[in-house]
Amino acid sequence: MINVLADFGRAGIRAVGGLGRASVLLTAMLAGLWELIRRPRLLLEQVYSVGTLTMIIIAVSGLFVGMALALQGFYILSQFGAEATLGVMVAAALVRELGPVLTALLFAGRAGSALTAEIGLMKATEQLAGLEMMAVNPVRRVLTPRLFAGVLALPLLAALFSALGVLGGWYVGVGLLGVDDGTFWAQMQAKVDWYEDIINGLIKSLAFGFACTWIAVYQGYDCVPTSEGVSRATTRTVVHSALAVLGLNVMLTALMFGN
Amino acid sequence: MIFDGVDMDIPRGKVTAIMGPSGSGKTTLLKLIGGQLRPDAGTIEVDGQDVHALSTAELYRLRMRMGMLFQSGALLTDLSVFDNVAFPLREHTTLTESMIRKLVLLKLEAVGLRGARELMPAELSGGMARRVALARAVALDPMMIMYDEPFTGQDPISMGVLVKLIRQLNDAARLTSIMVSHDVAEAGSIADWVCILSGGKIIDRGCPDDLVKGGSDWTQQFLKGLPDGPVPFHYQAAPLVEDLLGQSA
């Protein structure tokens, strides 16, 4: 019993210590923002790496999710004679929830894990120490551009996910199941609200992008610099990011849409 | 405790070899000099400045006058050989690209790898990677350079090249070189001064020839690679007979 309590206490101390280190690292990364503004090329390179290279998986997933959503939605809505609202249902579900959340989960698996592995390997192969000895701050040169690239890329990827999801839903609803084309778009245009749906979805994406990228760069920077250490850190990035995204989503949804 | 009462002066303009068995804290000493680690007690001065009393900005300014060759080379793997050597120049100077190109080609020529400038680090052998790292370490014409086990894992040709380069660069650029190594023959052949570390203390120091001739028993064992001596061949254990006749593992 005492051992269980001791293990629990140790895990708690480790978690609090990790949170403290992550916060210190975040402060150091934010302090590098001015340098990043002066050298936007560093940011653009990372936006390409974490954003552009993630586009394919996001686009394909968005299309498939939209198609599945339209199939399921049509089945349920047709029972109430409300197939005409299929467009609204697909768009609102994508823009409010599925777009930001699924994009963030895919981003954590594709770009987040790659960021952790890259930074972890840079640590293991002494590249970060090498930068320090060349009088280059590794946090500002390596981590800050990656953090802001993730924050910038995720909303754009979520928008792509939602847009292709809507197109997938339209193809299934209008093209295959016979929903009226004009009704599909008109209902969507009338009911999807710019602030309530789209801006709130964008805010969620920004929050998820920040959380996922912060976790990814912290895990890479804090990992044990061995192959096993990098491997464990990569796994932690995906698990912690998924939990953070789902937890944040509940909180943000309650704040945005709860009465 | 890693070091206990270590008091050492590194002579300016010379090649100083810090030798000792694995785990004796040689690399830690370099990290302390470079300000990557902070000592619990004591001071380390470089060019009259207390390294650990400096602000971050001052420490970075001092590091611009230091070069370091890591054991792994520590080349940035997403940059070509050329861009790796150009990296410190682009970060710390306002030189034009054409000037940077000329400087990089001269540095690469000095290490014999001008023709390899388009290669990526993954395409280099271990010896070539260290030569590129050496070119990068001297890109800003530092006052001192630290070498962390420069000869480990090198074939005889690469080792010969590195030995020659370290000595030539030190003399041509009037550097101060600190070389951590346990390759006795190579380090001894180019060092002006040798310090031998073990158990957190300096065991011996002096010119390589003097140490070979008149060093302590420990130094003699280390320099000559004798299997037995003050450092025993056998790890401390119960008598063999007792172990063989005993029941427990």
PDB file of C-alpha atoms in Angstrom, chain A:
ATOM      1  CA  MET A   1       0.000   0.000   0.000  1.00  0.00           C
ATOM      2  CA  ILE A   2       2.806   2.366   0.993  1.00  0.00           C
ATOM      3  CA  ASN A   3       4.660   1.443  -2.203  1.00  0.00           C
ATOM      4  CA  VAL A   4       1.608   2.239  -4.302  1.00  0.00           C
ATOM      5  CA  LEU A   5       1.299   5.607  -2.592  1.00  0.00           C
ATOM      6  CA  ALA A   6       5.014   6.265  -3.089  1.00  0.00           C
ATOM      7  CA  ASP A   7       4.753   5.372  -6.798  1.00  0.00           C
ATOM      8  CA  PHE A   8       1.749   7.647  -7.113  1.00  0.00           C
ATOM      9  CA  GLY A   9       3.642  10.468  -5.404  1.00  0.00           C
ATOM     10  CA  ARG A  10       6.707   9.968  -7.603  1.00  0.00           C
ATOM     11  CA  ALA A  11       4.543  10.054 -10.728  1.00  0.00           C
ATOM     12  CA  GLY A  12       2.910  13.252  -9.474  1.00  0.00           C
ATOM     13  CA  ILE A  13       6.273  14.915  -8.792  1.00  0.00           C
ATOM     14  CA  ARG A  14       7.509  13.839 -12.243  1.00  0.00           C
ATOM     15  CA  ALA A  15       4.394  15.273 -13.892  1.00  0.00           C
ATOM     16  CA  VAL A  16       4.653  18.605 -12.051  1.00  0.00           C
ATOM     17  CA  GLY A  17       8.385  18.767 -12.799  1.00  0.00           C
ATOM     18  CA  GLY A  18       7.697  18.099 -16.485  1.00  0.00           C
ATOM     19  CA  LEU A  19       5.039  20.791 -16.588  1.00  0.00           C
ATOM     20  CA  GLY A  20       7.469  23.233 -14.982  1.00  0.00           C
ATOM     21  CA  ARG A  21      10.211  22.426 -17.502  1.00  0.00           C
ATOM     22  CA  ALA A  22       7.744  22.701 -20.379  1.00  0.00           C
ATOM     23  CA  SER A  23       6.633  26.118 -19.098  1.00  0.00           C
ATOM     24  CA  VAL A  24      10.211  27.358 -18.809  1.00  0.00           C
ATOM     25  CA  LEU A  25      10.867  26.124 -22.346  1.00  0.00           C
ATOM     26  CA  LEU A  26       7.722  27.850 -23.604  1.00  0.00           C
ATOM     27  CA  THR A  27       8.880  31.141 -22.079  1.00  0.00           C
ATOM     28  CA  ALA A  28      12.263  30.747 -23.768  1.00  0.00           C
ATOM     29  CA  MET A  29      10.570  29.979 -27.108  1.00  0.00           C
ATOM     30  CA  LEU A  30       8.272  33.000 -26.852  1.00  0.00           C
ATOM     31  CA  ALA A  31      11.299  35.167 -26.088  1.00  0.00           C
ATOM     32  CA  GLY A  32      12.587  34.215 -29.541  1.00  0.00           C
ATOM     33  CA  LEU A  33       9.557  35.658 -31.340  1.00  0.00           C
ATOM     34  CA  TRP A  34      11.249  38.954 -32.202  1.00  0.00           C
ATOM     35  CA  GLU A  35      14.158  37.132 -33.824  1.00  0.00           C
ATOM     36  CA  LEU A  36      11.653  35.072 -35.824  1.00  0.00           C
ATOM     37  CA  ILE A  37       9.894  38.206 -37.050  1.00  0.00           C
ATOM     38  CA  ARG A  38      13.236  39.529 -38.283  1.00  0.00           C
ATOM     39  CA  ARG A  39      13.965  36.225 -40.069  1.00  0.00           C
ATOM     40  CA  PRO A  40      10.639  35.016 -41.506  1.00  0.00           C
ATOM     41  CA  ARG A  41      12.458  32.552 -43.736  1.00  0.00           C
ATOM     42  CA  LEU A  42      13.022  30.304 -40.696  1.00  0.00           C
ATOM     43  CA  LEU A  43       9.260  30.245 -40.113  1.00  0.00           C
ATOM     44  CA  LEU A  44       8.400  29.594 -43.761  1.00  0.00           C
ATOM     45  CA  GLU A  45      10.792  26.632 -43.931  1.00  0.00           C
ATOM     46  CA  GLN A  46       9.053  25.061 -40.947  1.00  0.00           C
ATOM     47  CA  VAL A  47       5.553  25.858 -42.213  1.00  0.00           C
ATOM     48  CA  TYR A  48       6.509  23.890 -45.321  1.00  0.00           C
ATOM     49  CA  SER A  49       7.880  21.049 -43.207  1.00  0.00           C
ATOM     50  CA  VAL A  50       5.028  20.704 -40.705  1.00  0.00           C
ATOM     51  CA  GLY A  51       2.201  22.100 -42.843  1.00  0.00           C
ATOM     52  CA  THR A  52       2.675  21.505 -46.547  1.00  0.00           C
ATOM     53  CA  LEU A  53       4.036  18.002 -46.085  1.00  0.00           C
ATOM     54  CA  THR A  54       0.984  17.112 -43.952  1.00  0.00           C
ATOM     55  CA  MET A  55      -1.530  18.309 -46.546  1.00  0.00           C
ATOM     56  CA  ILE A  56      -2.003  15.020 -48.394  1.00  0.00           C
ATOM     57  CA  ILE A  57      -3.084  12.994 -45.367  1.00  0.00           C
ATOM     58  CA  ILE A  58      -5.339  15.851 -44.203  1.00  0.00           C
ATOM     59  CA  ALA A  59      -6.954  16.256 -47.631  1.00  0.00           C
ATOM     60  CA  VAL A  60      -7.633  12.552 -48.117  1.00  0.00           C
ATOM     61  CA  SER A  61      -8.913  12.137 -44.556  1.00  0.00           C
ATOM     62  CA  GLY A  62     -11.174  15.171 -44.869  1.00  0.00           C
ATOM     63  CA  LEU A  63     -12.695  13.839 -48.071  1.00  0.00           C
ATOM     64  CA  PHE A  64     -13.385  10.406 -46.578  1.00  0.00           C
ATOM     65  CA  VAL A  65     -14.770  11.782 -43.309  1.00  0.00           C
ATOM     66  CA  GLY A  66     -17.129  14.103 -45.226  1.00  0.00           C
ATOM     67  CA  MET A  67     -18.339  11.207 -47.372  1.00  0.00           C
ATOM     68  CA  ALA A  68     -18.965   8.959 -44.368  1.00  0.00           C
ATOM     69  CA  LEU A  69     -20.688  11.795 -42.539  1.00  0.00           C
ATOM     70  CA  ALA A  70     -23.040  12.376 -45.474  1.00  0.00           C
ATOM     71  CA  LEU A  71     -23.886   8.663 -45.686  1.00  0.00           C
ATOM     72  CA  GLN A  72     -24.676   8.433 -41.982  1.00  0.00           C
ATOM     73  CA  GLY A  73     -26.458  11.797 -41.953  1.00  0.00           C
ATOM     74  CA  PHE A  74     -28.620  10.956 -44.928  1.00  0.00           C
ATOM     75  CA  TYR A  75     -29.683   7.676 -43.325  1.00  0.00           C
ATOM     76  CA  ILE A  76     -30.801   9.414 -40.115  1.00  0.00           C
ATOM     77  CA  LEU A  77     -32.223  12.613 -41.633  1.00  0.00           C
ATOM     78  CA  SER A  78     -34.242  10.731 -44.258  1.00  0.00           C
ATOM     79  CA  GLN A  79     -36.144   8.984 -41.448  1.00  0.00           C
ATOM     80  CA  PHE A  80     -37.534  12.406 -40.497  1.00  0.00           C
ATOM     81  CA  GLY A  81     -37.861  13.670 -44.073  1.00  0.00           C
ATOM     82  CA  ALA A  82     -35.108  16.202 -43.417  1.00  0.00           C
ATOM     83  CA  GLU A  83     -32.580  15.206 -46.109  1.00  0.00           C
ATOM     84  CA  ALA A  84     -32.565  18.801 -47.310  1.00  0.00           C
ATOM     85  CA  THR A  85     -30.576  19.781 -44.210  1.00  0.00           C
ATOM     86  CA  LEU A  86     -27.788  17.348 -45.045  1.00  0.00           C
ATOM     87  CA  GLY A  87     -25.494  20.192 -46.166  1.00  0.00           C
ATOM     88  CA  VAL A  88     -25.892  22.066 -42.889  1.00  0.00           C
ATOM     89  CA  MET A  89     -25.302  18.949 -40.857  1.00  0.00           C
ATOM     90  CA  VAL A  90     -22.137  18.009 -42.720  1.00  0.00           C
ATOM     91  CA  ALA A  91     -20.715  21.530 -42.704  1.00  0.00           C
ATOM     92  CA  ALA A  92     -21.533  22.330 -39.058  1.00  0.00           C
ATOM     93  CA  ALA A  93     -20.137  19.015 -37.818  1.00  0.00           C
ATOM     94  CA  LEU A  94     -16.949  19.533 -39.795  1.00  0.00           C
ATOM     95  CA  VAL A  95     -16.356  23.189 -39.044  1.00  0.00           C
ATOM     96  CA  ARG A  96     -17.273  23.040 -35.347  1.00  0.00           C
ATOM     97  CA  GLU A  97     -15.896  19.675 -34.266  1.00  0.00           C
ATOM     98  CA  LEU A  98     -14.519  17.130 -36.675  1.00  0.00           C
ATOM     99  CA  GLY A  99     -12.356  19.495 -38.705  1.00  0.00           C
ATOM    100  CA  PRO A 100     -10.333  20.963 -35.821  1.00  0.00           C
ATOM    101  CA  VAL A 101     -10.238  17.774 -33.717  1.00  0.00           C
ATOM    102  CA  LEU A 102      -9.417  15.209 -36.397  1.00  0.00           C
ATOM    103  CA  THR A 103      -6.924  17.541 -38.068  1.00  0.00           C
ATOM    104  CA  ALA A 104      -5.170  18.036 -34.727  1.00  0.00           C
ATOM    105  CA  LEU A 105      -5.056  14.271 -34.093  1.00  0.00           C
ATOM    106  CA  LEU A 106      -3.676  13.614 -37.580  1.00  0.00           C
ATOM    107  CA  PHE A 107      -1.246  16.528 -37.172  1.00  0.00           C
ATOM    108  CA  ALA A 108       0.029  15.065 -33.894  1.00  0.00           C
ATOM    109  CA  GLY A 109       0.571  11.684 -35.549  1.00  0.00           C
ATOM    110  CA  ARG A 110       2.239  13.014 -38.687  1.00  0.00           C
ATOM    111  CA  ALA A 111       3.956  16.324 -37.909  1.00  0.00           C
ATOM    112  CA  GLY A 112       4.135  16.196 -34.085  1.00  0.00           C
ATOM    113  CA  SER A 113       5.894  12.848 -33.975  1.00  0.00           C
ATOM    114  CA  ALA A 114       8.272  13.977 -36.748  1.00  0.00           C
ATOM    115  CA  LEU A 115       9.108  17.153 -34.797  1.00  0.00           C
ATOM    116  CA  THR A 116       9.857  15.188 -31.629  1.00  0.00           C
ATOM    117  CA  ALA A 117      12.002  12.661 -33.472  1.00  0.00           C
ATOM    118  CA  GLU A 118      13.889  15.397 -35.332  1.00  0.00           C
ATOM    119  CA  ILE A 119      14.636  17.473 -32.223  1.00  0.00           C
ATOM    120  CA  GLY A 120      15.407  14.355 -30.157  1.00  0.00           C
ATOM    121  CA  LEU A 121      17.880  13.141 -32.755  1.00  0.00           C
ATOM    122  CA  MET A 122      19.450  16.592 -32.960  1.00  0.00           C
ATOM    123  CA  LYS A 123      19.979  16.327 -29.208  1.00  0.00           C
ATOM    124  CA  ALA A 124      21.315  12.757 -29.398  1.00  0.00           C
ATOM    125  CA  THR A 125      23.776  13.644 -32.180  1.00  0.00           C
ATOM    126  CA  GLU A 126      24.970  16.762 -30.304  1.00  0.00           C
ATOM    127  CA  GLN A 127      23.623  19.133 -32.964  1.00  0.00           C
ATOM    128  CA  LEU A 128      21.881  21.237 -30.325  1.00  0.00           C
ATOM    129  CA  ALA A 129      25.037  21.325 -28.197  1.00  0.00           C
ATOM    130  CA  GLY A 130      26.953  22.205 -31.365  1.00  0.00           C
ATOM    131  CA  LEU A 131      24.663  25.179 -31.965  1.00  0.00           C
ATOM    132  CA  GLU A 132      25.217  26.359 -28.398  1.00  0.00           C
ATOM    133  CA  MET A 133      28.963  26.183 -28.868  1.00  0.00           C
ATOM    134  CA  MET A 134      28.610  28.180 -32.098  1.00  0.00           C
ATOM    135  CA  ALA A 135      26.935  30.877 -29.949  1.00  0.00           C
ATOM    136  CA  VAL A 136      23.565  30.140 -31.537  1.00  0.00           C
ATOM    137  CA  ASN A 137      20.644  29.720 -29.135  1.00  0.00           C
ATOM    138  CA  PRO A 138      19.120  26.337 -30.083  1.00  0.00           C
ATOM    139  CA  VAL A 139      15.756  27.188 -28.525  1.00  0.00           C
ATOM    140  CA  ARG A 140      15.370  30.324 -30.631  1.00  0.00           C
ATOM    141  CA  ARG A 141      16.939  28.895 -33.777  1.00  0.00           C
ATOM    142  CA  VAL A 142      15.358  25.425 -33.780  1.00  0.00           C
ATOM    143  CA  LEU A 143      12.322  25.351 -31.476  1.00  0.00           C
ATOM    144  CA  THR A 144      10.674  28.774 -31.815  1.00  0.00           C
ATOM    145  CA  PRO A 145      10.185  28.546 -35.616  1.00  0.00           C
ATOM    146  CA  ARG A 146       8.696  25.064 -35.233  1.00  0.00           C
ATOM    147  CA  LEU A 147       6.288  26.154 -32.487  1.00  0.00           C
ATOM    148  CA  PHE A 148       4.890  29.070 -34.491  1.00  0.00           C
ATOM    149  CA  ALA A 149       4.839  27.047 -37.705  1.00  0.00           C
ATOM    150  CA  GLY A 150       2.594  24.508 -35.976  1.00  0.00           C
ATOM    151  CA  VAL A 151       0.299  27.233 -34.597  1.00  0.00           C
ATOM    152  CA  LEU A 152       0.047  28.759 -38.068  1.00  0.00           C
ATOM    153  CA  ALA A 153      -0.291  25.516 -40.024  1.00  0.00           C
ATOM    154  CA  LEU A 154      -2.992  23.748 -38.036  1.00  0.00           C
ATOM    155  CA  PRO A 155      -5.850  26.226 -38.707  1.00  0.00           C
ATOM    156  CA  LEU A 156      -4.985  26.155 -42.417  1.00  0.00           C
ATOM    157  CA  LEU A 157      -4.945  22.367 -42.414  1.00  0.00           C
ATOM    158  CA  ALA A 158      -8.246  22.277 -40.499  1.00  0.00           C
ATOM    159  CA  ALA A 159      -9.781  24.602 -43.098  1.00  0.00           C
ATOM    160  CA  LEU A 160      -8.563  22.283 -45.843  1.00  0.00           C
ATOM    161  CA  PHE A 161      -9.948  19.270 -43.973  1.00  0.00           C
ATOM    162  CA  SER A 162     -13.376  20.911 -43.564  1.00  0.00           C
ATOM    163  CA  ALA A 163     -13.506  22.185 -47.150  1.00  0.00           C
ATOM    164  CA  LEU A 164     -12.714  18.787 -48.609  1.00  0.00           C
ATOM    165  CA  GLY A 165     -15.070  17.166 -46.114  1.00  0.00           C
ATOM    166  CA  VAL A 166     -17.900  19.365 -47.380  1.00  0.00           C
ATOM    167  CA  LEU A 167     -16.989  18.456 -50.966  1.00  0.00           C
ATOM    168  CA  GLY A 168     -16.984  14.757 -50.039  1.00  0.00           C
ATOM    169  CA  GLY A 169     -20.372  15.185 -48.346  1.00  0.00           C
ATOM    170  CA  TRP A 170     -21.724  17.010 -51.413  1.00  0.00           C
ATOM    171  CA  TYR A 171     -20.492  14.249 -53.742  1.00  0.00           C
ATOM    172  CA  VAL A 172     -22.226  11.546 -51.676  1.00  0.00           C
ATOM    173  CA  GLY A 173     -25.370  13.544 -50.837  1.00  0.00           C
ATOM    174  CA  VAL A 174     -25.988  15.227 -54.150  1.00  0.00           C
ATOM    175  CA  GLY A 175     -24.120  12.976 -56.554  1.00  0.00           C
ATOM    176  CA  LEU A 176     -25.013   9.576 -55.175  1.00  0.00           C
ATOM    177  CA  LEU A 177     -28.045   9.912 -52.879  1.00  0.00           C
ATOM    178  CA  GLY A 178     -30.067  12.451 -54.859  1.00  0.00           C
ATOM    179  CA  VAL A 179     -30.237  15.428 -52.456  1.00  0.00           C
ATOM    180  CA  ASP A 180     -31.041  18.620 -54.354  1.00  0.00           C
ATOM    181  CA  ASP A 181     -27.889  20.518 -55.257  1.00  0.00           C
ATOM    182  CA  GLY A 182     -29.288  24.005 -54.656  1.00  0.00           C
ATOM    183  CA  THR A 183     -30.857  23.023 -51.330  1.00  0.00           C
ATOM    184  CA  PHE A 184     -27.634  21.444 -50.143  1.00  0.00           C
ATOM    185  CA  TRP A 185     -25.639  24.665 -50.630  1.00  0.00           C
ATOM    186  CA  ALA A 186     -28.430  27.124 -49.780  1.00  0.00           C
ATOM    187  CA  GLN A 187     -29.180  25.479 -46.434  1.00  0.00           C
ATOM    188  CA  MET A 188     -25.515  25.431 -45.604  1.00  0.00           C
ATOM    189  CA  GLN A 189     -25.088  29.105 -46.539  1.00  0.00           C
ATOM    190  CA  ALA A 190     -28.126  30.108 -44.482  1.00  0.00           C
ATOM    191  CA  LYS A 191     -27.436  28.136 -41.335  1.00  0.00           C
ATOM    192  CA  VAL A 192     -23.655  27.997 -40.925  1.00  0.00           C
ATOM    193  CA  ASP A 193     -22.763  31.112 -38.963  1.00  0.00           C
ATOM    194  CA  TRP A 194     -19.524  32.990 -39.595  1.00  0.00           C
ATOM    195  CA  TYR A 195     -18.748  33.759 -35.946  1.00  0.00           C
ATOM    196  CA  GLU A 196     -20.553  30.941 -34.139  1.00  0.00           C
ATOM    197  CA  ASP A 197     -19.209  28.174 -36.334  1.00  0.00           C
ATOM    198  CA  ILE A 198     -16.251  29.263 -38.415  1.00  0.00           C
ATOM    199  CA  ILE A 199     -14.449  31.645 -36.019  1.00  0.00           C
ATOM    200  CA  ASN A 200     -14.993  29.290 -33.097  1.00  0.00           C
ATOM    201  CA  GLY A 201     -13.610  26.435 -35.193  1.00  0.00           C
ATOM    202  CA  LEU A 202     -10.608  28.587 -36.048  1.00  0.00           C
ATOM    203  CA  ILE A 203     -10.012  29.407 -32.365  1.00  0.00           C
ATOM    204  CA  LYS A 204     -10.128  25.707 -31.563  1.00  0.00           C
ATOM    205  CA  SER A 205      -7.584  24.963 -34.306  1.00  0.00           C
ATOM    206  CA  LEU A 206      -5.234  27.639 -32.999  1.00  0.00           C
ATOM    207  CA  ALA A 207      -5.468  26.213 -29.477  1.00  0.00           C
ATOM    208  CA  PHE A 208      -4.905  22.650 -30.717  1.00  0.00           C
ATOM    209  CA  GLY A 209      -1.994  23.746 -32.912  1.00  0.00           C
ATOM    210  CA  PHE A 210      -0.360  25.465 -29.967  1.00  0.00           C
ATOM    211  CA  ALA A 211      -0.880  22.491 -27.634  1.00  0.00           C
ATOM    212  CA  CYS A 212       0.254  19.817 -30.114  1.00  0.00           C
ATOM    213  CA  THR A 213       3.377  21.696 -31.222  1.00  0.00           C
ATOM    214  CA  TRP A 214       4.337  22.705 -27.690  1.00  0.00           C
ATOM    215  CA  ILE A 215       4.081  19.079 -26.576  1.00  0.00           C
ATOM    216  CA  ALA A 216       6.047  17.874 -29.614  1.00  0.00           C
ATOM    217  CA  VAL A 217       8.972  20.287 -29.274  1.00  0.00           C
ATOM    218  CA  TYR A 218       9.118  19.877 -25.495  1.00  0.00           C
ATOM    219  CA  GLN A 219       9.193  16.080 -25.727  1.00  0.00           C
ATOM    220  CA  GLY A 220      11.988  16.233 -28.312  1.00  0.00           C
ATOM    221  CA  TYR A 221      14.027  18.754 -26.331  1.00  0.00           C
ATOM    222  CA  ASP A 222      13.543  16.987 -22.991  1.00  0.00           C
ATOM    223  CA  CYS A 223      14.037  13.407 -24.188  1.00  0.00           C
ATOM    224  CA  VAL A 224      16.789  11.068 -23.052  1.00  0.00           C
ATOM    225  CA  PRO A 225      19.282  11.362 -25.942  1.00  0.00           C
ATOM    226  CA  THR A 226      19.333   7.696 -26.917  1.00  0.00           C
ATOM    227  CA  SER A 227      17.412   5.746 -29.568  1.00  0.00           C
ATOM    228  CA  GLU A 228      15.118   4.352 -26.884  1.00  0.00           C
ATOM    229  CA  GLY A 229      14.653   7.796 -25.357  1.00  0.00           C
ATOM    230  CA  VAL A 230      13.689   9.332 -28.702  1.00  0.00           C
ATOM    231  CA  SER A 231      11.306   6.460 -29.393  1.00  0.00           C
ATOM    232  CA  ARG A 232       9.581   6.907 -26.012  1.00  0.00           C
ATOM    233  CA  ALA A 233       9.369  10.674 -26.484  1.00  0.00           C
ATOM    234  CA  THR A 234       7.743  10.211 -29.892  1.00  0.00           C
ATOM    235  CA  THR A 235       5.128   7.904 -28.404  1.00  0.00           C
ATOM    236  CA  ARG A 236       4.497  10.371 -25.575  1.00  0.00           C
ATOM    237  CA  THR A 237       3.998  13.170 -28.090  1.00  0.00           C
ATOM    238  CA  VAL A 238       1.194  11.317 -29.852  1.00  0.00           C
ATOM    239  CA  VAL A 239      -0.502  10.155 -26.631  1.00  0.00           C
ATOM    240  CA  HIS A 240      -0.221  13.470 -24.769  1.00  0.00           C
ATOM    241  CA  SER A 241      -1.291  15.457 -27.833  1.00  0.00           C
ATOM    242  CA  ALA A 242      -4.365  13.282 -28.381  1.00  0.00           C
ATOM    243  CA  LEU A 243      -5.393  13.636 -24.731  1.00  0.00           C
ATOM    244  CA  ALA A 244      -4.707  17.373 -24.728  1.00  0.00           C
ATOM    245  CA  VAL A 245      -6.723  17.914 -27.910  1.00  0.00           C
ATOM    246  CA  LEU A 246      -9.713  15.900 -26.704  1.00  0.00           C
ATOM    247  CA  GLY A 247      -9.654  17.518 -23.258  1.00  0.00           C
ATOM    248  CA  LEU A 248      -9.249  21.031 -24.669  1.00  0.00           C
ATOM    249  CA  ASN A 249     -12.060  20.339 -27.120  1.00  0.00           C
ATOM    250  CA  VAL A 250     -14.493  19.565 -24.312  1.00  0.00           C
ATOM    251  CA  MET A 251     -13.530  22.741 -22.465  1.00  0.00           C
ATOM    252  CA  LEU A 252     -13.636  24.978 -25.528  1.00  0.00           C
ATOM    253  CA  THR A 253     -16.918  23.490 -26.738  1.00  0.00           C
ATOM    254  CA  ALA A 254     -18.461  24.107 -23.318  1.00  0.00           C
ATOM    255  CA  LEU A 255     -17.173  27.685 -23.345  1.00  0.00           C
ATOM    256  CA  MET A 256     -18.228  28.416 -26.933  1.00  0.00           C
ATOM    257  CA  PHE A 257     -21.502  26.565 -27.334  1.00  0.00           C
ATOM    258  CA  GLY A 258     -22.668  25.883 -23.769  1.00  0.00           C
ATOM    259  CA  ASN A 259     -25.436  28.082 -22.449  1.00  0.00           C
TER     260      ASN A 259
END
